[in-house]
PDB file of C-alpha atoms in Angstrom:
ATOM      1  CA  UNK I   1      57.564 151.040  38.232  1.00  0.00           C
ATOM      2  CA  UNK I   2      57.436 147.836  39.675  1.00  0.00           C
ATOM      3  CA  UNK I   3      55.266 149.419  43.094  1.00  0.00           C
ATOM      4  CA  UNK I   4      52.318 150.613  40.145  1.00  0.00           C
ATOM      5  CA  UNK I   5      52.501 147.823  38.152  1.00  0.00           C
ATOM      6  CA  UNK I   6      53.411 144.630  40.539  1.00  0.00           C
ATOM      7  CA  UNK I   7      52.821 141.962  37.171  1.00  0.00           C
ATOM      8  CA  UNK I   8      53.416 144.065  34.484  1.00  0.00           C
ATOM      9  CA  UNK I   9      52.695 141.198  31.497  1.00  0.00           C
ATOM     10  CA  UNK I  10      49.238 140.856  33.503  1.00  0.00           C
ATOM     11  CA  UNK I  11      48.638 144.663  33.030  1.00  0.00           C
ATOM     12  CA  UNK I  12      49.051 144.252  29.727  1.00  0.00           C
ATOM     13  CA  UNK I  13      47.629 141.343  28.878  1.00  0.00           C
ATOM     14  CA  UNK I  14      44.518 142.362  31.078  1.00  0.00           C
ATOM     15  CA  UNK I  15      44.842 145.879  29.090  1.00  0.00           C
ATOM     16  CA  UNK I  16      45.054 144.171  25.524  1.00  0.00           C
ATOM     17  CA  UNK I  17      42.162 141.275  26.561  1.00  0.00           C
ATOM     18  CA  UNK I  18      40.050 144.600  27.578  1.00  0.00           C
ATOM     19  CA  UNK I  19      40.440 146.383  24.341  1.00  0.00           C
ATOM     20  CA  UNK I  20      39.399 142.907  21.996  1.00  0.00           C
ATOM     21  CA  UNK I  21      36.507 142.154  23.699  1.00  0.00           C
ATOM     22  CA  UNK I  22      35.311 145.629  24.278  1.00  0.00           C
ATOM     23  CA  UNK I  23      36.488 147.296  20.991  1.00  0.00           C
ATOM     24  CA  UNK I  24      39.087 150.006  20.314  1.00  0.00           C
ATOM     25  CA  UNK I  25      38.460 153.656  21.556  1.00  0.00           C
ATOM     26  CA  UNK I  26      39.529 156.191  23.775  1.00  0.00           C
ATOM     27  CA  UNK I  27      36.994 155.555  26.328  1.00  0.00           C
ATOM     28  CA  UNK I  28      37.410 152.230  26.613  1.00  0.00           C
ATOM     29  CA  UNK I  29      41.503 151.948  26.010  1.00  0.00           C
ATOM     30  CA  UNK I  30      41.820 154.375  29.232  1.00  0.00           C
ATOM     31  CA  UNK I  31      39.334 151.957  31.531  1.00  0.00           C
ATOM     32  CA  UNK I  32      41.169 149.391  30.673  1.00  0.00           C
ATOM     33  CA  UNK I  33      44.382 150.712  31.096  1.00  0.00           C
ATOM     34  CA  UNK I  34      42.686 151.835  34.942  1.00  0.00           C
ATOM     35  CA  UNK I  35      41.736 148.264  35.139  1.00  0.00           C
ATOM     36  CA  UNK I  36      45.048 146.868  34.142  1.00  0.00           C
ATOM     37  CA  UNK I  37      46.813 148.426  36.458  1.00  0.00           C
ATOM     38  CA  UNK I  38      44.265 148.248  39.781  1.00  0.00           C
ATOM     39  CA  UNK I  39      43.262 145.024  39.631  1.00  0.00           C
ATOM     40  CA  UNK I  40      47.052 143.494  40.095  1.00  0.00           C
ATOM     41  CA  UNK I  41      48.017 146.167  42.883  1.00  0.00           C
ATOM     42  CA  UNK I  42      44.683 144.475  44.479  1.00  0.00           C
ATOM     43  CA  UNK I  43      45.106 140.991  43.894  1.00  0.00           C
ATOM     44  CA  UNK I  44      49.150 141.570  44.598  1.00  0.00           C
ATOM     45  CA  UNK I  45      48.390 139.936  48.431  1.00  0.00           C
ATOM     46  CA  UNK I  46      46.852 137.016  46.947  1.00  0.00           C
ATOM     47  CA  UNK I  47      49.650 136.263  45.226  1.00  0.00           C
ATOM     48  CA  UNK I  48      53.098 135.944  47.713  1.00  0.00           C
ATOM     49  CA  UNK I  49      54.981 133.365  45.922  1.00  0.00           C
ATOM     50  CA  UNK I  50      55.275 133.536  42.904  1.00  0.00           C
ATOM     51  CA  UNK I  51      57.585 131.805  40.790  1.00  0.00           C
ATOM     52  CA  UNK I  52      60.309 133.298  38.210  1.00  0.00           C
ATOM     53  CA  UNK I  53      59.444 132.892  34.511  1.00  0.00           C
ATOM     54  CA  UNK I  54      62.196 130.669  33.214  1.00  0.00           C
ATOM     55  CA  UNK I  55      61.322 129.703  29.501  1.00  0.00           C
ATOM     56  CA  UNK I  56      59.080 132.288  28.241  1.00  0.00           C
ATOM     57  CA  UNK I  57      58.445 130.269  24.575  1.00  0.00           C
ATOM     58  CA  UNK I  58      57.861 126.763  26.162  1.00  0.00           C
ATOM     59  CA  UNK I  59      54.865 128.937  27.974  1.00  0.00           C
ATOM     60  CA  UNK I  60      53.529 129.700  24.439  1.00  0.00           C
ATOM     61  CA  UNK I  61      54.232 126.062  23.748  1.00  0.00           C
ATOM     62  CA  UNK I  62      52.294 125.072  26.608  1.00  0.00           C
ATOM     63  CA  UNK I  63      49.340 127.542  26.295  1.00  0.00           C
ATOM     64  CA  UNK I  64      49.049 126.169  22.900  1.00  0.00           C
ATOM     65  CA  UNK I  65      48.583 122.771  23.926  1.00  0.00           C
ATOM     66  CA  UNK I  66      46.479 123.164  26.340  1.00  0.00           C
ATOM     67  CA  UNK I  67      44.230 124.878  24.270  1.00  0.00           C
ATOM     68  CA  UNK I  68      44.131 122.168  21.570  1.00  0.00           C
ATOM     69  CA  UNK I  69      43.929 119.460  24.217  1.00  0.00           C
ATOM     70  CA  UNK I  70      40.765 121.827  25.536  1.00  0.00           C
ATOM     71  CA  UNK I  71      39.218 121.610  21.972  1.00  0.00           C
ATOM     72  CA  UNK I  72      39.888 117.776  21.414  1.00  0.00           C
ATOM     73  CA  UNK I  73      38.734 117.088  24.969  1.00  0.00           C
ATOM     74  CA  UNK I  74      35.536 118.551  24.422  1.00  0.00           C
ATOM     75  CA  UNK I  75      34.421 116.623  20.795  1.00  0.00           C
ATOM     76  CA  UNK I  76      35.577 113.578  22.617  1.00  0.00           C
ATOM     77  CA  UNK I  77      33.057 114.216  25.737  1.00  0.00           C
ATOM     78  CA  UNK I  78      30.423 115.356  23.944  1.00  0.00           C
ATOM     79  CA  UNK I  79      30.943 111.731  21.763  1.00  0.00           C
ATOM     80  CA  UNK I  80      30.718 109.962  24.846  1.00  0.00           C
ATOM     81  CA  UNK I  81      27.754 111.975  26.437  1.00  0.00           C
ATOM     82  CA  UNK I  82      25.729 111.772  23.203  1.00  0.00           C
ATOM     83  CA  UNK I  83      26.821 108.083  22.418  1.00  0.00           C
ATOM     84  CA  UNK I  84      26.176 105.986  24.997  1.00  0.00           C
ATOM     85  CA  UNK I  85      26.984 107.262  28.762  1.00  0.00           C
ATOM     86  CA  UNK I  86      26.041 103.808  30.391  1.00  0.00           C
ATOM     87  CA  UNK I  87      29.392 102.821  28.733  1.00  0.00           C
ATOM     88  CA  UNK I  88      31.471 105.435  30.843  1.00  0.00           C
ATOM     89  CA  UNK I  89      34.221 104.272  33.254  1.00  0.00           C
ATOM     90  CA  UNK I  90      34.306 107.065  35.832  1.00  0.00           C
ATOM     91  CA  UNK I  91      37.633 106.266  38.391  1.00  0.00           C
ATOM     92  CA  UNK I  92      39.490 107.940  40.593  1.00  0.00           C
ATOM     93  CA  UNK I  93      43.317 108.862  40.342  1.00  0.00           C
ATOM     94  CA  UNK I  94      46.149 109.583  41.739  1.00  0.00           C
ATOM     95  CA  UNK I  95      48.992 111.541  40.333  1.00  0.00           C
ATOM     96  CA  UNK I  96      52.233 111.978  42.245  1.00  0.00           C
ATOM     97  CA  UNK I  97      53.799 115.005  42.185  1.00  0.00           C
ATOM     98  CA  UNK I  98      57.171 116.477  40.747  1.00  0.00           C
ATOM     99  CA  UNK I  99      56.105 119.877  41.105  1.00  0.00           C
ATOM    100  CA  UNK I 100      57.094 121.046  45.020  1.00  0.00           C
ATOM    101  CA  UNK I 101      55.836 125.338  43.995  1.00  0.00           C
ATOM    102  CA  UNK I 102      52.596 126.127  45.341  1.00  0.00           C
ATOM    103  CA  UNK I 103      51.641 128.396  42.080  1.00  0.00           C
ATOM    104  CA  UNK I 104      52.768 125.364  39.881  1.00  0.00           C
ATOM    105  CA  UNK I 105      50.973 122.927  41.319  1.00  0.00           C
ATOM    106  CA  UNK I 106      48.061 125.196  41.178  1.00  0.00           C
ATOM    107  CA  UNK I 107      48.569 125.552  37.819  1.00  0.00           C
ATOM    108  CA  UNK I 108      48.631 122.415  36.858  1.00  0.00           C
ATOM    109  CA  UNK I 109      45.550 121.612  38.960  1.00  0.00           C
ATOM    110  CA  UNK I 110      43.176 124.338  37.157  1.00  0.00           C
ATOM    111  CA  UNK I 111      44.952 122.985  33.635  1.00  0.00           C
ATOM    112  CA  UNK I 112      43.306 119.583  34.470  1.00  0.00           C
ATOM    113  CA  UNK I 113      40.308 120.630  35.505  1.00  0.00           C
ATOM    114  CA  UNK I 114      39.980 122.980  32.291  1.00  0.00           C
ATOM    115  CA  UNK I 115      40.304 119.694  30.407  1.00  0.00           C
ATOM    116  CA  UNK I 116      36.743 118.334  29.794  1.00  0.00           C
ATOM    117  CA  UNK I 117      36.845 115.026  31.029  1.00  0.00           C
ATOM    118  CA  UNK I 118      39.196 115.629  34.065  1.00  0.00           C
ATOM    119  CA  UNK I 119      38.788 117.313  37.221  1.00  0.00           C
ATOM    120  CA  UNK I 120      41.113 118.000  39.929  1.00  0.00           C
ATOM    121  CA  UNK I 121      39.389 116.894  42.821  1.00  0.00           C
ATOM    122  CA  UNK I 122      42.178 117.495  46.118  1.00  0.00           C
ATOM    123  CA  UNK I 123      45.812 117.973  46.610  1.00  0.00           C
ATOM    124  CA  UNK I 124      47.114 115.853  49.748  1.00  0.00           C
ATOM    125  CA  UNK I 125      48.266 117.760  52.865  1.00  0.00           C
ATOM    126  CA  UNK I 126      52.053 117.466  51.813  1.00  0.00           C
ATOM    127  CA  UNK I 127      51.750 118.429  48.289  1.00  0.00           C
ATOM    128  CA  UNK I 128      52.619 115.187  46.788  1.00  0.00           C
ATOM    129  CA  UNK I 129      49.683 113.955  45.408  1.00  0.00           C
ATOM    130  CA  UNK I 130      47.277 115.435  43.066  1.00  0.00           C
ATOM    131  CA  UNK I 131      43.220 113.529  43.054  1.00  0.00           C
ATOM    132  CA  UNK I 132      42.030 113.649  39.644  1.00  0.00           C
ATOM    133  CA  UNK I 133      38.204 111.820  38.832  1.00  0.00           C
ATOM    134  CA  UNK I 134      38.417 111.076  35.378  1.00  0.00           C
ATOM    135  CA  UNK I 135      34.884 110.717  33.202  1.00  0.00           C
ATOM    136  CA  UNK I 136      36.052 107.999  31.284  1.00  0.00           C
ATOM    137  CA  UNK I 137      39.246 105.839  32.107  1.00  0.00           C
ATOM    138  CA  UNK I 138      41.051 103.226  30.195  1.00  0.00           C
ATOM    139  CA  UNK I 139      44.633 103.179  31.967  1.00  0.00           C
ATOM    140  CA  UNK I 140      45.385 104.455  34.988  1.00  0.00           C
ATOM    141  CA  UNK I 141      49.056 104.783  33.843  1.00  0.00           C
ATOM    142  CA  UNK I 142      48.471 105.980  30.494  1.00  0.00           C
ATOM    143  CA  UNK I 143      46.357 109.004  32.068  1.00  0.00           C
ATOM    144  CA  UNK I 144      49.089 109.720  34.645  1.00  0.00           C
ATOM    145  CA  UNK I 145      52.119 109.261  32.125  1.00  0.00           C
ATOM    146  CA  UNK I 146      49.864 111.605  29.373  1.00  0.00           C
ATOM    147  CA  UNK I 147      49.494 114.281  32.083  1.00  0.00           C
ATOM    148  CA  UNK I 148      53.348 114.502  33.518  1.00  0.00           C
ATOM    149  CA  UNK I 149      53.932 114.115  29.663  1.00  0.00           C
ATOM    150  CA  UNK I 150      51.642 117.151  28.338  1.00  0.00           C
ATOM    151  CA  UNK I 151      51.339 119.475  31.534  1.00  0.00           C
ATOM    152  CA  UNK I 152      53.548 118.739  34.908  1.00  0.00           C
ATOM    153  CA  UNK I 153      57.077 117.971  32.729  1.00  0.00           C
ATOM    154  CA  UNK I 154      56.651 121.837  30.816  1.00  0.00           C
ATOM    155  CA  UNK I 155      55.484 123.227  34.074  1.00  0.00           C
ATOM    156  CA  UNK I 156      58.509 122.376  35.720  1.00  0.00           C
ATOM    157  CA  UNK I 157      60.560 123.729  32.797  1.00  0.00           C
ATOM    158  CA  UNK I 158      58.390 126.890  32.137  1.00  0.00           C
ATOM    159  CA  UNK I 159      58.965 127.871  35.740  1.00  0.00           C
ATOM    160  CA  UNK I 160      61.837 127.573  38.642  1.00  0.00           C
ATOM    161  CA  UNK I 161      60.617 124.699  40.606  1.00  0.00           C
TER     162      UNK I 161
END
């Protein structure tokens, strides 16, 4: 089972996201079941290393807050944008890294850049540092502290690194 179906909560998730934005039917169930299982046997090379689930409900946990901090992100960019954007602080920052898993720290890179407001810019050569360009900064250690708090901290729990 585990040669057809190398991530088999991928299948399915890939199988059930298919079916709600599609709609329920035979036609559509069975491409997406297709699709749910091809597209991880194809990927499966891109992916050597990755690391054992530990904490399945802190993922949940963390989904969930990412999403929220997605949604609050984006009313308070859109209040700076449409206020007054002359007042923005755009800096530069550098996070140091707990997180030694290539998959995590890729993880928590995307997470930051989903943010509105943050982008991961570059990770240093050995792995230690994470760039982050920040639309609007107060404190530099407030914004590092928030995102070891919020993101790198469950990470490391969520996974085996």
């Amino acid at each position: 089972m585990s040669r057809l179906l190398p991530f088999p909560m991928l299948s399915l998730l890939l199988w059930l996201s298919w079916l709600l934005l599609n709609g329920f039917s035979w036609g559509h169930g069975l491409l997406g079941l297709v699709l749910a299982v091809v597209l991880p046997l194809g990927t499966r090379p891109f992916w050597p290393n990755v690391p054992r689930l530990r904490d399945f409900p802190k993922l949940v946990r963390f989904v969930l807050v990412v999403h929220w901090d997605i949604i609050t992100a984006n009313v308070v960019v859109a209040r700076l944008i449409l206020g007054s954007p002359r007042k923005l602080r755009p800096a530069f920052v550098e996070l140091p890294l707990e997180l030694t898993d290539d998959f995590a720290i890729t993880l928590l890179a995307s997470t930051i850049s989903l943010t509105p407001g943050t982008v991961s810019a570059d990770v240093s050569e050995d792995r230690r540092t994470l760039l982050i360009h920040a639309l609007d900064m107060d404190d530099e250690a407030e914004l590092v502290a928030q995102i070891k708090q919020r993101y790198e901290r469950p990470l490391k729990e969520i996974f085996e690194c």
